[in-house]
XYZ file of C-alpha atoms in Angstrom:
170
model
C 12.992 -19.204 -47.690
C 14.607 -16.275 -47.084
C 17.583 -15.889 -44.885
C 20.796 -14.348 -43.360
C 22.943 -12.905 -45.092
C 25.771 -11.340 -43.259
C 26.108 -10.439 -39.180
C 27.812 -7.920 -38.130
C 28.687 -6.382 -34.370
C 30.532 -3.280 -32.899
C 32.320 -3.679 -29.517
C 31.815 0.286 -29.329
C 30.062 3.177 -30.157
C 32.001 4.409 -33.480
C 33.974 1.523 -33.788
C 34.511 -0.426 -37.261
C 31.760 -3.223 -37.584
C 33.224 -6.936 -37.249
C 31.374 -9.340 -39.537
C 30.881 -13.101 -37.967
C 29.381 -16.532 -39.138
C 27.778 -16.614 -35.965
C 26.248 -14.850 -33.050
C 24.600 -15.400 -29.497
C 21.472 -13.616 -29.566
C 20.787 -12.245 -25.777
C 16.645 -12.127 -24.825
C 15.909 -8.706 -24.126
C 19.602 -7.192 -24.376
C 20.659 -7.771 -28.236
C 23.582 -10.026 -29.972
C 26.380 -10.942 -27.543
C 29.277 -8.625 -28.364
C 27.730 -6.169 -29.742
C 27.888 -2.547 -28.392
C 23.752 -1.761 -27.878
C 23.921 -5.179 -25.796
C 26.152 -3.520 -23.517
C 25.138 0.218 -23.497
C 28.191 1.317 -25.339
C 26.132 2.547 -28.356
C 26.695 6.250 -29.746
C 23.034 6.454 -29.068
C 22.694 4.484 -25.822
C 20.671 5.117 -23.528
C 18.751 7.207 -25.650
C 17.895 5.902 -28.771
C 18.753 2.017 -28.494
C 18.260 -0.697 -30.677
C 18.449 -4.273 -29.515
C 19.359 -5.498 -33.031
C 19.147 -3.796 -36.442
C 18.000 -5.519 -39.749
C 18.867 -4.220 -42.969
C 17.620 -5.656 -46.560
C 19.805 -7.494 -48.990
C 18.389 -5.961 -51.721
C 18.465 -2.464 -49.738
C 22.360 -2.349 -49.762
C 22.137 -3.537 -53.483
C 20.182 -0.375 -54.599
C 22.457 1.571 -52.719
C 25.274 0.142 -54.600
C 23.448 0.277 -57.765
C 21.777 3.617 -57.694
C 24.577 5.491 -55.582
C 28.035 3.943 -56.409
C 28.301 2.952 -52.392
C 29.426 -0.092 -51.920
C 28.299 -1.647 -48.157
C 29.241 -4.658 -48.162
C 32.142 -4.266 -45.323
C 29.467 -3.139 -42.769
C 29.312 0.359 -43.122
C 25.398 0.564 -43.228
C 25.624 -0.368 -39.055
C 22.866 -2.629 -39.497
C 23.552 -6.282 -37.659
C 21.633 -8.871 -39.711
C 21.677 -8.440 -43.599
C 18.802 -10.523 -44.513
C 17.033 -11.272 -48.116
C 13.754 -10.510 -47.071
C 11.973 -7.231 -47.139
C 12.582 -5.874 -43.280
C 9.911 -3.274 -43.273
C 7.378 -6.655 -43.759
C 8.633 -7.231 -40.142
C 7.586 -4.566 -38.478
C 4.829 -5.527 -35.291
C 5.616 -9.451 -36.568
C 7.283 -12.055 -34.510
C 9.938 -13.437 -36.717
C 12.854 -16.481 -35.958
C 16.516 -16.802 -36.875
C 17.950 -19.551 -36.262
C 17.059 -20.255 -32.499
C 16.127 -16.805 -31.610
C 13.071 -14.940 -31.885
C 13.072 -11.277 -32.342
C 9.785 -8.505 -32.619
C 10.413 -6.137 -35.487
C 9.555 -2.986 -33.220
C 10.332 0.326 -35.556
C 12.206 1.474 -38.282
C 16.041 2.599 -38.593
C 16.155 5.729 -40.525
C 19.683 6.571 -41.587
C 21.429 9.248 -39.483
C 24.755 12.176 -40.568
C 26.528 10.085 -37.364
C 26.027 7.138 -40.042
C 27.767 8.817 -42.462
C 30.455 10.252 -40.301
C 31.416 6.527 -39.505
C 31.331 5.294 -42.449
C 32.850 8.290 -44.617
C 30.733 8.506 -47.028
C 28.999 11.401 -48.098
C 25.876 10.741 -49.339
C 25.310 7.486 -47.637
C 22.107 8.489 -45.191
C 20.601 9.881 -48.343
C 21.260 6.673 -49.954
C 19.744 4.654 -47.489
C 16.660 6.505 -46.931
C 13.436 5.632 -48.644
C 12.837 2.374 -46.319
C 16.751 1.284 -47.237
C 17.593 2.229 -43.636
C 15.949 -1.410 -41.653
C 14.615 -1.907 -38.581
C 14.777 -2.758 -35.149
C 14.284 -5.344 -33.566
C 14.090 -6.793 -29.950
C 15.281 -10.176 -28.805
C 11.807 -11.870 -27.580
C 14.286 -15.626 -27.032
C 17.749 -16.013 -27.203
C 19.441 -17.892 -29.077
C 22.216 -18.642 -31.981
C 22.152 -17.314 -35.209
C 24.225 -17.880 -38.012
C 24.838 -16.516 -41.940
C 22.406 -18.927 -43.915
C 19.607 -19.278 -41.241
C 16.213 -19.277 -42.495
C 14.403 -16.237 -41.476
C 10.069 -17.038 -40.308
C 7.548 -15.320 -39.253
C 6.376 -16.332 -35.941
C 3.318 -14.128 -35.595
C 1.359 -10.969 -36.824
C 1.142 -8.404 -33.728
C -1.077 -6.178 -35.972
C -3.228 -9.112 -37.178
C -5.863 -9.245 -34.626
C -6.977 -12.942 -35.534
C -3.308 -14.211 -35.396
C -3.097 -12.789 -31.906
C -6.235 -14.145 -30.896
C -5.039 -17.309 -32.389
C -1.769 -17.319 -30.404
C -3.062 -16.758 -27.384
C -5.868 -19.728 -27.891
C -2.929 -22.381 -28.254
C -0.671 -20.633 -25.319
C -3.513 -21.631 -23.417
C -4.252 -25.167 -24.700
C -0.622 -26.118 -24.278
């Protein structure tokens, strides 16, 4: 099953990213802490994120095929996960107790690179390397090893159909 990897918040705009075990995950704000869950993002309000995903095996192409090594947070993503993050896109999708809705995709940006001082580093995580967002659909915890599921397909009409059939059986 694939899973969490790392989590990492920002109390600010521009400041360093702080990596944690574990995380409150706020319903329709983002992950306690974290500075797009209080509006002090260098893109807030304009361009906001609730939480951003970023593939395991994303960062390890970067390191590969680049010589960039992100594994101190540098890519700004929140939730490093070994799963394929683009797959999540229009899906409903758990970790740990929280749900989330993959919602668009994360392309790299030079402010990105500026943080992190690297040159090179939005090319390098361009190609579908850059994640996703996501919203917060529940809240709840979420730790490094929790199992990652999809909930629902949002795109898959007979899955919708589906969901809404046993919403209103329950």
């Amino acid at each position: 099953m694939p899973s969490v990897r790392q989590i990492w918040t920002a109390p600010e705009g521009s400041a360093p990213m702080e990596a944690s075990e574990r995380v409150r995950a706020v319903a329709g704000g983002g992950l306690a802490g974290d500075r797009y869950c209080h509006g002090r993002g260098y893109y807030s309000p304009y361009d906001v994120c609730q939480v951003t995903l970023v593939d395991s095996g994303a960062v390890e192409t970067v390191r590969e095929r680049y010589g960039i090594d992100l594994s101190d947070g540098r890519h700004r993503r929140n939730l490093v996960v070994d799963y394929d993050v683009v797959d999540l896109l229009d899906t409903r999708f758990s970790v740990g107790e929280a749900v989330f809705e993959g919602t668009r995709r994360r392309p790299p940006c030079a402010h990105v690179e500026e943080v992190a001082g690297e040159e090179g580093l939005a090319d390098a995580l361009s190609e579908e390397r850059g994640g996703i967002c996501a919203d917060v659909v529940e809240g709840g915890e979420v730790a490094v090893g929790d199992e990652l599921g999809v909930v629902e397909r949002l795109d898959d009409p007979d899955a919708l159909a589906d969901a809404i059939r046993e919403r209103r059986e329950k």
